[in-house]
Short mmCIF file of C-alpha atoms in Angstrom, two decimals:
data_model
loop_
_atom_site.label_atom_id
_atom_site.label_comp_id
_atom_site.label_asym_id
_atom_site.label_seq_id
_atom_site.Cartn_x
_atom_site.Cartn_y
_atom_site.Cartn_z
CA UNK A 710 57.60 181.68 108.72
CA UNK A 711 60.81 180.56 107.09
CA UNK A 712 58.80 178.66 104.48
CA UNK A 713 56.78 181.65 103.28
CA UNK A 714 59.26 184.49 103.56
CA UNK A 715 60.97 183.86 100.18
CA UNK A 716 57.67 184.11 98.29
CA UNK A 717 56.75 187.32 100.04
CA UNK A 718 60.20 188.78 99.54
CA UNK A 719 59.72 188.52 95.79
CA UNK A 720 57.55 191.64 96.10
CA UNK A 721 60.14 193.86 97.69
CA UNK A 722 62.57 196.45 96.56
CA UNK A 723 65.33 196.49 99.16
CA UNK A 724 66.29 199.59 101.09
CA UNK A 725 69.79 199.96 102.47
CA UNK A 726 70.38 200.29 106.22
CA UNK A 727 72.67 202.93 107.62
CA UNK A 728 76.38 202.46 106.97
CA UNK A 729 77.99 199.93 109.28
CA UNK A 730 74.69 198.43 110.36
CA UNK A 731 73.40 194.94 109.64
CA UNK A 732 69.76 194.05 108.96
CA UNK A 733 67.72 192.26 111.62
CA UNK A 734 67.57 188.66 110.39
CA UNK A 735 66.02 185.35 111.38
CA UNK A 736 69.23 184.15 113.07
CA UNK A 737 69.24 187.21 115.32
CA UNK A 738 65.54 186.76 116.04
CA UNK A 739 65.99 183.14 117.11
CA UNK A 740 69.02 184.00 119.26
CA UNK A 741 67.14 186.58 121.36
CA UNK A 742 66.62 185.67 125.02
CA UNK A 743 63.54 186.79 126.94
CA UNK A 744 63.65 187.92 130.58
CA UNK A 745 60.46 187.60 132.62
CA UNK A 746 59.05 187.03 136.12
CA UNK A 747 61.10 189.69 137.88
CA UNK A 748 61.05 189.44 141.69
CA UNK A 749 62.82 191.72 144.18
CA UNK A 750 64.11 190.07 147.38
CA UNK A 751 62.48 190.98 150.68
CA UNK A 752 65.56 192.94 151.77
CA UNK A 753 65.73 194.75 148.41
CA UNK A 754 69.30 193.60 147.80
CA UNK A 755 68.71 191.28 144.85
CA UNK A 756 66.43 190.90 141.87
CA UNK A 757 65.65 187.47 140.48
CA UNK A 758 64.25 186.82 137.04
CA UNK A 759 63.66 184.06 134.53
CA UNK A 760 65.58 183.96 131.26
CA UNK A 761 64.20 181.91 128.36
CA UNK A 762 66.04 180.94 125.17
CA UNK A 763 65.48 178.65 122.21
CA UNK A 764 67.45 175.42 122.09
CA UNK A 765 67.40 174.88 118.32
CA UNK A 766 69.18 171.51 118.51
CA UNK A 767 66.62 170.08 120.93
CA UNK A 768 63.75 172.04 119.28
CA UNK A 769 62.50 173.36 122.64
CA UNK A 770 62.52 176.41 124.85
CA UNK A 771 64.69 176.35 127.96
CA UNK A 772 64.46 178.67 130.93
CA UNK A 773 66.70 179.44 133.89
CA UNK A 774 66.53 181.64 136.98
CA UNK A 775 69.12 184.37 137.52
CA UNK A 776 69.90 186.77 140.36
CA UNK A 777 71.43 190.23 140.16
CA UNK A 778 72.35 192.69 142.94
CA UNK A 779 70.13 195.77 142.85
CA UNK A 780 73.11 197.92 143.80
CA UNK A 781 74.86 196.83 140.63
CA UNK A 782 76.92 193.91 139.52
CA UNK A 783 76.90 190.94 137.18
CA UNK A 784 73.94 188.53 137.11
CA UNK A 785 74.44 185.07 138.56
CA UNK A 786 72.76 181.93 137.25
CA UNK A 787 70.92 180.21 140.11
CA UNK A 788 69.64 177.04 138.42
CA UNK A 789 71.43 174.22 136.61
CA UNK A 790 71.54 174.22 132.80
CA UNK A 791 70.32 170.68 132.05
CA UNK A 792 66.72 171.45 133.05
CA UNK A 793 64.33 174.40 133.00
CA UNK A 794 63.37 176.53 135.99
CA UNK A 795 60.94 179.45 136.32
CA UNK A 796 58.60 181.33 138.70
CA UNK A 797 61.21 182.64 141.18
CA UNK A 798 59.74 183.73 144.52
CA UNK A 799 61.61 184.93 147.61
CA UNK A 800 60.56 183.66 151.03
CA UNK A 801 59.30 186.47 153.31
CA UNK A 802 62.17 185.81 155.74
CA UNK A 803 64.65 186.25 152.89
CA UNK A 804 66.29 182.86 153.37
CA UNK A 805 65.06 181.00 150.28
CA UNK A 806 64.47 181.54 146.62
CA UNK A 807 61.86 179.04 145.46
CA UNK A 808 61.40 178.08 141.81
CA UNK A 809 59.40 175.66 139.72
CA UNK A 810 61.60 173.25 137.80
CA UNK A 811 61.35 170.12 135.67
CA UNK A 812 64.67 168.96 137.11
CA UNK A 813 64.74 165.26 137.92
CA UNK A 814 62.10 162.72 136.97
CA UNK A 815 59.13 163.97 139.00
CA UNK A 816 57.72 166.54 136.59
CA UNK A 817 57.30 170.20 137.56
CA UNK A 818 58.04 170.58 141.27
CA UNK A 819 58.98 173.35 143.72
CA UNK A 820 62.69 173.55 144.51
CA UNK A 821 64.35 175.66 147.20
CA UNK A 822 67.59 177.59 146.79
CA UNK A 823 69.15 178.59 150.11
CA UNK A 824 70.79 182.04 149.87
CA UNK A 825 73.48 180.81 152.24
CA UNK A 826 74.67 178.42 149.53
CA UNK A 827 74.40 174.80 148.45
CA UNK A 828 72.53 172.99 145.72
CA UNK A 829 68.78 173.34 145.18
CA UNK A 830 66.60 171.05 147.30
CA UNK A 831 63.37 169.54 146.02
CA UNK A 832 60.44 170.54 148.26
CA UNK A 833 57.43 168.89 146.57
CA UNK A 834 56.95 165.51 144.96
CA UNK A 835 53.32 165.54 143.85
CA UNK A 836 52.89 162.84 141.19
CA UNK A 837 50.83 165.20 139.03
CA UNK A 838 53.32 168.05 139.43
CA UNK A 839 52.75 171.65 140.57
CA UNK A 840 51.16 174.43 138.50
CA UNK A 841 51.96 177.41 140.71
CA UNK A 842 52.86 178.30 144.31
CA UNK A 843 53.10 181.19 146.78
CA UNK A 844 54.84 181.65 150.13
CA UNK A 845 52.82 182.11 153.30
CA UNK A 846 53.46 185.39 155.18
CA UNK A 847 55.38 183.57 157.95
CA UNK A 848 57.55 181.66 155.41
CA UNK A 849 56.58 178.33 157.05
CA UNK A 850 54.21 177.14 154.33
CA UNK A 851 53.53 177.39 150.63
CA UNK A 852 50.22 177.21 148.88
CA UNK A 853 50.31 174.99 145.82
CA UNK A 854 48.07 174.86 142.80
CA UNK A 855 47.90 171.37 141.34
CA UNK A 856 45.57 169.39 139.17
CA UNK A 857 43.99 166.19 140.40
CA UNK A 858 46.31 163.28 139.65
CA UNK A 859 45.48 161.15 136.63
CA UNK A 860 45.53 157.34 136.69
CA UNK A 861 48.80 157.55 134.78
CA UNK A 862 50.26 159.83 137.48
CA UNK A 863 49.51 157.13 140.06
CA UNK A 864 50.91 154.23 138.04
CA UNK A 865 53.86 152.63 139.79
CA UNK A 866 55.03 151.06 136.55
CA UNK A 867 54.78 152.36 132.96
CA UNK A 868 51.86 150.93 130.97
CA UNK A 869 52.56 149.20 127.64
CA UNK A 870 49.73 151.20 126.00
CA UNK A 871 48.33 154.65 126.62
CA UNK A 872 44.87 154.92 128.15
CA UNK A 873 42.07 156.15 125.91
CA UNK A 874 41.03 159.79 126.27
CA UNK A 875 37.45 160.02 127.49
CA UNK A 876 35.50 163.19 126.69
CA UNK A 877 32.51 163.81 128.93
CA UNK A 878 32.55 167.61 129.26
CA UNK A 879 30.85 170.30 127.21
CA UNK A 880 34.12 172.25 127.11
CA UNK A 881 36.43 169.51 125.95
CA UNK A 882 39.45 171.51 124.77
CA UNK A 883 41.33 174.65 125.72
CA UNK A 884 44.13 176.62 124.10
CA UNK A 885 47.58 175.83 125.54
CA UNK A 886 46.09 172.97 127.59
CA UNK A 887 44.70 170.54 125.04
CA UNK A 888 41.90 168.06 125.68
CA UNK A 889 40.13 168.45 129.01
CA UNK A 890 38.99 165.71 131.34
CA UNK A 891 37.44 165.61 134.79
CA UNK A 892 40.67 166.45 136.58
CA UNK A 893 40.48 169.90 138.17
CA UNK A 894 43.03 172.29 139.65
CA UNK A 895 42.81 172.85 143.40
CA UNK A 896 44.58 174.64 146.23
CA UNK A 897 46.93 172.68 148.50
CA UNK A 898 49.22 173.70 151.38
CA UNK A 899 52.64 172.27 152.24
CA UNK A 900 54.65 172.93 155.37
CA UNK A 901 58.40 173.35 155.11
CA UNK A 902 59.06 171.43 158.31
CA UNK A 903 57.23 168.16 157.71
CA UNK A 904 56.78 168.45 153.94
CA UNK A 905 53.18 167.21 154.38
CA UNK A 906 50.75 168.28 151.63
CA UNK A 907 47.15 169.02 152.52
CA UNK A 908 44.42 169.73 149.95
CA UNK A 909 42.13 172.63 150.96
CA UNK A 910 39.73 173.09 148.01
CA UNK A 911 37.72 170.38 146.33
CA UNK A 912 34.91 169.78 143.84
CA UNK A 913 34.25 169.71 140.11
CA UNK A 914 35.68 173.20 139.66
CA UNK A 915 39.00 174.71 138.63
CA UNK A 916 40.57 176.93 141.30
CA UNK A 917 43.41 179.29 140.43
CA UNK A 918 45.18 182.61 141.03
CA UNK A 919 45.48 181.79 144.73
CA UNK A 920 46.89 184.40 147.15
CA UNK A 921 47.66 184.30 150.86
CA UNK A 922 45.96 186.88 153.04
CA UNK A 923 48.40 188.76 155.31
CA UNK A 924 47.03 186.99 158.43
CA UNK A 925 48.26 183.64 157.07
CA UNK A 926 44.91 182.06 157.83
CA UNK A 927 43.02 182.70 154.62
CA UNK A 928 43.73 182.00 150.96
CA UNK A 929 41.86 184.01 148.33
CA UNK A 930 41.41 182.29 144.99
CA UNK A 931 39.47 182.54 141.73
CA UNK A 932 36.94 179.95 140.65
CA UNK A 933 33.84 179.44 138.51
CA UNK A 934 31.57 177.56 140.91
CA UNK A 935 28.33 178.09 139.05
CA UNK A 936 26.04 175.13 138.33
CA UNK A 937 27.46 174.67 134.83
CA UNK A 938 31.02 176.14 134.68
CA UNK A 939 31.61 174.93 131.11
CA UNK A 940 28.70 177.05 129.88
CA UNK A 941 29.85 180.48 131.11
CA UNK A 942 32.86 182.59 132.06
CA UNK A 943 31.59 183.79 135.44
CA UNK A 944 34.56 183.45 137.77
CA UNK A 945 34.39 184.98 141.25
CA UNK A 946 36.72 185.59 144.18
CA UNK A 947 36.51 183.07 147.02
CA UNK A 948 38.37 182.59 150.27
CA UNK A 949 39.06 179.55 152.44
CA UNK A 950 40.32 179.38 156.02
CA UNK A 951 43.25 176.96 155.93
CA UNK A 952 43.53 176.71 159.72
CA UNK A 953 40.21 174.88 160.01
CA UNK A 954 39.87 171.30 158.79
CA UNK A 955 37.22 170.81 156.08
CA UNK A 956 36.66 174.57 155.82
CA UNK A 957 34.17 175.46 153.09
CA UNK A 958 35.13 178.26 150.65
CA UNK A 959 33.32 181.56 151.13
CA UNK A 960 32.24 183.60 148.10
CA UNK A 961 33.51 187.20 148.06
CA UNK A 962 32.15 188.55 144.76
CA UNK A 963 28.97 187.68 142.90
CA UNK A 964 28.96 189.77 139.72
CA UNK A 965 27.76 188.08 136.53
CA UNK A 966 31.10 188.92 134.98
CA UNK A 967 34.55 187.34 135.22
CA UNK A 968 36.22 188.52 138.43
CA UNK A 969 39.91 187.57 138.65
CA UNK A 970 43.52 188.61 139.45
CA UNK A 971 43.18 189.47 143.16
CA UNK A 972 45.74 191.44 145.15
CA UNK A 973 45.26 191.87 148.93
CA UNK A 974 46.13 194.97 150.93
CA UNK A 975 48.73 194.69 153.72
CA UNK A 976 45.97 194.93 156.38
CA UNK A 977 43.89 192.27 154.61
CA UNK A 978 40.78 194.48 154.44
CA UNK A 979 40.85 195.53 150.80
CA UNK A 980 41.17 193.40 147.67
CA UNK A 981 41.74 194.88 144.24
CA UNK A 982 40.91 192.69 141.28
CA UNK A 983 39.79 192.83 137.68
CA UNK A 984 36.15 192.58 136.63
CA UNK A 985 35.00 192.06 133.05
CA UNK A 986 32.09 194.47 132.98
CA UNK A 987 30.01 194.71 129.81
CA UNK A 988 26.35 194.62 128.83
CA UNK A 989 27.36 192.98 125.56
CA UNK A 990 28.80 189.53 125.03
CA UNK A 991 31.00 188.43 127.97
CA UNK A 992 33.95 187.62 125.71
CA UNK A 993 34.15 191.27 124.65
CA UNK A 994 34.16 192.60 128.22
CA UNK A 995 37.28 194.57 129.15
CA UNK A 996 38.92 193.58 132.49
CA UNK A 997 38.67 196.74 134.59
CA UNK A 998 40.11 197.49 138.02
CA UNK A 999 37.69 196.95 140.91
CA UNK A 1000 38.06 197.42 144.68
CA UNK A 1001 36.41 195.13 147.25
CA UNK A 1002 35.94 196.05 150.91
CA UNK A 1003 35.97 192.65 152.60
CA UNK A 1004 34.12 193.99 155.65
CA UNK A 1005 31.13 195.45 153.84
CA UNK A 1006 31.49 193.02 150.87
CA UNK A 1007 30.87 195.96 148.53
CA UNK A 1008 32.80 196.46 145.32
CA UNK A 1009 33.34 199.51 143.14
CA UNK A 1010 35.05 200.15 139.85
CA UNK A 1011 37.91 202.64 139.58
CA UNK A 1012 36.45 205.40 137.39
CA UNK A 1013 39.84 206.79 136.39
CA UNK A 1014 40.60 203.45 134.69
CA UNK A 1015 37.16 202.89 133.22
CA UNK A 1016 36.94 200.76 130.10
CA UNK A 1017 40.65 199.99 129.71
CA UNK A 1018 42.27 196.65 130.42
CA UNK A 1019 44.15 196.51 133.71
CA UNK A 1020 46.32 193.65 134.93
CA UNK A 1021 48.89 192.66 137.56
CA UNK A 1022 47.73 194.99 140.37
CA UNK A 1023 50.05 195.34 143.40
CA UNK A 1024 49.54 197.31 146.61
CA UNK A 1025 52.11 199.75 147.93
CA UNK A 1026 53.56 198.97 151.36
CA UNK A 1027 51.23 201.45 153.10
CA UNK A 1028 48.17 199.94 151.40
CA UNK A 1029 46.95 203.33 150.24
CA UNK A 1030 47.78 202.97 146.57
CA UNK A 1031 47.82 200.29 143.87
CA UNK A 1032 50.23 199.98 140.97
CA UNK A 1033 48.98 198.24 137.85
CA UNK A 1034 49.59 197.88 134.13
CA UNK A 1035 46.93 199.16 131.76
CA UNK A 1036 46.34 199.26 128.02
CA UNK A 1037 45.47 202.76 126.84
CA UNK A 1038 45.19 203.95 123.23
CA UNK A 1039 48.11 202.03 121.83
CA UNK A 1040 50.23 202.21 124.97
CA UNK A 1041 50.84 199.78 127.83
CA UNK A 1042 51.48 201.93 130.88
CA UNK A 1043 52.37 201.54 134.53
CA UNK A 1044 49.93 203.57 136.61
CA UNK A 1045 49.40 204.31 140.29
CA UNK A 1046 45.88 204.62 141.72
CA UNK A 1047 44.94 206.17 145.06
CA UNK A 1048 42.53 203.72 146.73
CA UNK A 1049 40.48 206.37 148.53
CA UNK A 1050 40.11 208.95 145.77
CA UNK A 1051 40.71 206.92 142.62
CA UNK A 1052 43.18 209.57 141.48
CA UNK A 1053 45.42 208.26 138.70
CA UNK A 1054 49.10 208.93 138.12
CA UNK A 1055 50.97 207.56 135.11
CA UNK A 1056 54.43 206.38 136.13
CA UNK A 1057 55.63 204.90 132.82
CA UNK A 1058 53.97 205.68 129.49
CA UNK A 1059 54.71 206.77 125.92
CA UNK A 1060 57.01 204.55 123.88
CA UNK A 1061 57.72 202.30 126.88
CA UNK A 1062 55.62 199.13 126.94
CA UNK A 1063 55.48 197.79 130.50
CA UNK A 1064 55.23 194.01 130.49
CA UNK A 1065 55.83 193.28 134.18
CA UNK A 1066 56.97 195.09 137.32
CA UNK A 1067 57.88 194.53 140.96
CA UNK A 1068 58.37 196.90 143.88
CA UNK A 1069 61.28 196.81 146.31
CA UNK A 1070 60.67 197.33 150.06
CA UNK A 1071 61.86 200.94 149.78
CA UNK A 1072 59.31 201.60 147.02
CA UNK A 1073 61.72 201.42 144.08
CA UNK A 1074 60.01 200.06 140.98
CA UNK A 1075 61.74 197.60 138.67
CA UNK A 1076 59.97 197.05 135.36
CA UNK A 1077 60.33 194.82 132.36
CA UNK A 1078 59.94 197.21 129.45
CA UNK A 1079 59.92 196.78 125.69
CA UNK A 1080 60.60 199.65 123.27
CA UNK A 1081 60.23 199.95 119.47
CA UNK A 1082 63.90 199.10 118.82
CA UNK A 1083 64.62 197.20 122.03
CA UNK A 1084 63.38 193.75 123.12
CA UNK A 1085 62.23 193.39 126.74
CA UNK A 1086 64.84 194.56 129.25
CA UNK A 1087 64.77 195.32 132.97
CA UNK A 1088 64.80 198.97 134.07
CA UNK A 1089 64.81 200.80 137.41
CA UNK A 1090 62.34 203.68 137.74
CA UNK A 1091 63.98 206.77 139.27
CA UNK A 1092 62.98 210.41 139.68
CA UNK A 1093 64.70 211.14 136.38
CA UNK A 1094 62.99 208.30 134.51
CA UNK A 1095 63.83 204.74 133.51
CA UNK A 1096 67.41 203.63 134.05
CA UNK A 1097 68.72 200.39 132.45
CA UNK A 1098 69.28 197.58 134.94
CA UNK A 1099 69.73 194.40 132.88
CA UNK A 1100 69.63 194.12 129.09
CA UNK A 1101 70.34 190.53 128.10
CA UNK A 1102 70.18 191.15 124.34
CA UNK A 1103 72.33 194.27 124.11
CA UNK A 1104 75.29 192.53 122.48
CA UNK A 1105 73.09 190.55 120.08
CA UNK A 1106 71.58 193.75 118.71
CA UNK A 1107 74.78 195.77 118.56
CA UNK A 1108 75.20 197.06 115.02
CA UNK A 1109 71.70 195.92 113.98
CA UNK A 1110 69.55 198.39 112.05
CA UNK A 1111 65.92 198.41 113.24
CA UNK A 1112 62.73 199.92 111.92
CA UNK A 1113 61.43 203.34 112.94
CA UNK A 1114 57.96 203.16 114.52
CA UNK A 1115 55.32 205.88 114.44
CA UNK A 1116 51.74 205.93 115.73
CA UNK A 1117 49.23 207.78 113.56
CA UNK A 1118 45.60 208.61 114.36
CA UNK A 1119 43.32 208.86 111.36
CA UNK A 1120 39.67 208.66 110.38
CA UNK A 1121 37.97 205.67 108.78
CA UNK A 1122 34.91 205.70 106.50
CA UNK A 1123 32.29 206.48 109.19
CA UNK A 1124 34.46 209.17 110.77
CA UNK A 1125 35.70 207.10 113.70
CA UNK A 1126 39.33 207.73 114.62
CA UNK A 1127 41.65 204.73 114.91
CA UNK A 1128 45.34 204.37 115.67
CA UNK A 1129 47.70 202.76 113.19
CA UNK A 1130 51.31 201.95 113.95
CA UNK A 1131 53.59 202.26 110.93
CA UNK A 1132 57.06 200.69 110.84
CA UNK A 1133 59.47 202.16 108.34
CA UNK A 1134 62.38 200.04 107.05
CA UNK A 1135 65.95 201.09 107.86
CA UNK A 1136 67.14 203.64 105.31
CA UNK A 1137 63.58 204.74 104.52
CA UNK A 1138 63.46 207.77 102.24
CA UNK A 1139 60.56 210.17 101.96
CA UNK A 1140 59.19 210.45 98.43
CA UNK A 1141 59.85 206.79 97.63
CA UNK A 1142 57.02 204.25 97.73
CA UNK A 1143 57.78 200.91 99.38
CA UNK A 1144 56.16 197.48 99.36
CA UNK A 1145 54.03 197.02 102.47
CA UNK A 1146 52.63 194.37 104.78
CA UNK A 1147 49.30 194.85 106.53
CA UNK A 1148 49.93 193.09 109.86
CA UNK A 1149 46.70 192.35 111.78
CA UNK A 1150 46.87 191.51 115.48
CA UNK A 1151 45.18 188.54 117.13
CA UNK A 1152 42.36 188.58 119.60
CA UNK A 1153 40.59 190.69 118.42
CA UNK A 1154 40.81 191.68 122.11
CA UNK A 1155 44.32 193.06 121.94
CA UNK A 1156 46.09 196.11 120.61
CA UNK A 1157 49.26 197.02 118.78
CA UNK A 1158 51.59 199.19 120.83
CA UNK A 1159 55.22 200.37 120.92
CA UNK A 1160 56.79 197.05 121.94
CA UNK A 1161 59.59 195.44 119.96
CA UNK A 1162 57.83 193.30 117.33
CA UNK A 1163 60.39 190.85 115.99
CA UNK A 1164 58.21 189.51 113.17
CA UNK A 1165 57.43 192.98 111.89
CA UNK A 1166 61.11 193.88 112.26
CA UNK A 1167 61.91 191.00 109.90
CA UNK A 1168 59.57 192.42 107.28
CA UNK A 1169 60.98 195.91 107.75
CA UNK A 1170 64.52 194.58 107.42
CA UNK A 1171 63.51 193.09 104.08
CA UNK A 1172 62.40 196.52 102.86
CA UNK A 1173 58.72 196.60 103.75
CA UNK A 1174 56.67 199.30 105.40
CA UNK A 1175 54.57 197.45 108.01
CA UNK A 1176 51.03 198.76 108.67
CA UNK A 1177 49.62 197.75 112.07
CA UNK A 1178 46.11 199.13 112.73
CA UNK A 1179 44.01 198.89 115.91
CA UNK A 1180 40.57 198.37 114.33
CA UNK A 1181 37.22 198.20 116.11
CA UNK A 1182 37.29 195.22 118.46
CA UNK A 1183 40.71 196.17 119.86
CA UNK A 1184 41.03 196.79 123.58
CA UNK A 1185 42.52 200.00 124.91
CA UNK A 1186 39.94 202.32 123.40
CA UNK A 1187 36.85 201.75 125.54
CA UNK A 1188 34.02 199.21 125.67
CA UNK A 1189 31.96 200.79 122.87
CA UNK A 1190 34.96 200.62 120.52
CA UNK A 1191 35.32 196.92 121.37
CA UNK A 1192 31.59 196.09 121.23
CA UNK A 1193 31.33 197.59 117.73
CA UNK A 1194 32.71 194.30 116.41
CA UNK A 1195 29.97 192.20 118.03
CA UNK A 1196 28.44 189.89 115.40
CA UNK A 1197 30.28 191.80 112.67
CA UNK A 1198 33.62 190.00 112.18
CA UNK A 1199 34.80 190.78 108.69
CA UNK A 1200 32.55 193.84 108.46
CA UNK A 1201 33.42 197.00 110.36
CA UNK A 1202 36.92 195.71 111.10
CA UNK A 1203 37.52 195.05 107.40
CA UNK A 1204 36.71 198.68 106.67
CA UNK A 1205 39.07 199.85 109.42
CA UNK A 1206 42.11 197.87 108.28
CA UNK A 1207 41.52 198.83 104.66
CA UNK A 1208 41.35 202.47 105.77
CA UNK A 1209 44.76 202.01 107.42
CA UNK A 1210 46.21 200.80 104.13
CA UNK A 1211 44.58 203.72 102.30
CA UNK A 1212 46.09 206.10 104.87
CA UNK A 1213 49.61 204.77 104.29
CA UNK A 1214 49.10 204.88 100.52
CA UNK A 1215 47.78 208.44 100.75
CA UNK A 1216 50.85 209.52 102.69
CA UNK A 1217 53.03 208.41 99.79
CA UNK A 1218 54.83 205.73 101.82
CA UNK A 1219 53.41 202.64 100.16
CA UNK A 1220 53.28 201.22 96.64
CA UNK A 1221 49.70 200.00 96.24
CA UNK A 1222 50.78 197.46 93.65
CA UNK A 1223 53.06 195.63 96.13
CA UNK A 1224 50.94 194.75 99.17
CA UNK A 1225 50.85 191.69 101.43
CA UNK A 1226 48.58 190.85 104.37
CA UNK A 1227 49.58 188.83 107.43
CA UNK A 1228 48.05 187.71 110.73
CA UNK A 1229 47.71 184.97 113.29
CA UNK A 1230 44.64 183.81 115.25
CA UNK A 1231 41.99 186.50 114.71
CA UNK A 1232 44.56 188.12 112.40
CA UNK A 1233 44.65 184.84 110.47
CA UNK A 1234 40.89 184.85 110.17
CA UNK A 1235 41.01 188.41 108.91
CA UNK A 1236 43.75 187.56 106.41
CA UNK A 1237 41.73 184.69 104.95
CA UNK A 1238 38.57 186.79 104.87
CA UNK A 1239 40.33 189.76 103.25
CA UNK A 1240 41.61 187.79 100.26
CA UNK A 1241 38.00 186.73 99.52
CA UNK A 1242 36.88 190.36 99.40
CA UNK A 1243 39.67 192.10 97.49
CA UNK A 1244 42.50 191.33 95.10
CA UNK A 1245 44.64 194.28 96.12
CA UNK A 1246 47.08 192.01 98.05
CA UNK A 1247 49.63 189.99 96.10
CA UNK A 1248 50.60 187.70 99.01
CA UNK A 1249 48.99 186.52 102.25
CA UNK A 1250 50.16 184.62 105.34
CA UNK A 1251 47.75 183.29 107.94
CA UNK A 1252 48.26 181.07 110.94
CA UNK A 1253 46.74 179.76 114.20
CA UNK A 1254 43.18 179.79 112.89
#
């Protein structure tokens, strides 16, 4: 971005921020830290979280795990600074905080931090490293997700030359993974006492999202075990009994859609999960909340959350309700669903974008929330609303002027209503027309919402109005709204984003002679397509296409 900003800035006419305030700049952006992976201890006394920052000298991101008393007090760093650590998880007996870390020379392994004190102790030493883990209910074991070891993982001495990469799969590459080979991810179990690792799932399949059942005997996981997994997206829920040697996995769901993200009720009878239900193309299907009765093996969708994306479901302690995050018409809300009735209650909504949450034993909700002028911070949900708990970037943003964000609903050419978020630069004055950037989101299976958008804040700080539409294809507005884009990329969506620009121009906010267009991924595709259809934009930035 730093290479293209000067050219784009040639279009602008600067607007002054409020007196005593500084503009949001690239240095501030790069200095921001990001909290994530919040986890409340089993006694409710502490909250652990991961904090990620950019190490500009080393050109890498570094992460560390911190702990903060829920009753109040300063956060304490729990992991050493020379390496990265993440995925904090409290043992059910409250004794340990386990993390994944690249500390040492063994790759990503599980390390244990004893709350009674002392340095972290390495628990696993798998040559291929660990992808994810979860404590067993009795705190005596952990399930591990790990890929099959490669020949290089098993080398006792470094080779003088790298092995060739052999491609023999239909799906040979994946975003954020790279080239694929025949090594698959499987479920393993390790005991704390003997540190012996035992593999419990096998085969030419990838197994993931593994969860212990409350009885400590079964592990529920997600896998595509169809005849040709590389040719479809049909994942299902499976379970395996880890107390029996050579136990074969048992299939729990059999829909022709992608079933994933299981959460198990405290009594082990009910599993909530997401199911991508659509009669159109599978890639357009919205992950909806579903409920499985493991006794009858019957599933049902939650009607009150029909056709909106739901993720990160968690049961309440009594097992009668489920909390989950959902995308809904330009918002990302925390909702509570009654299992029996399906009745829905919105706990956090509006201009609060819920990114993560966890629930303390007494039912108190802690949530990672982003707001239009505030990067992600941790809040406590009380009867009077959200109360700040930990805001790592407060000092970095002190005295910084940020954009004002508004959501507008307006009609496009065929009469359909869409939402467009408009960001106004600091010092914006009605009656004056500003240069503008049409910012198109990726996906297209995503949506703009009220979260702090640092890239758009940079444009606004430079004097731009930023136009952020949710065109057809976006999630959050129902399956028909999403399916409208099927086999029509660059058609109906082009009309929608152009209508958003026309709306901003018609409101008198935007100078039509000073327009730019910007997007990454699907937004990059749209940017490149747009400049072949119209010459109304004087600058364009595209990426990740």
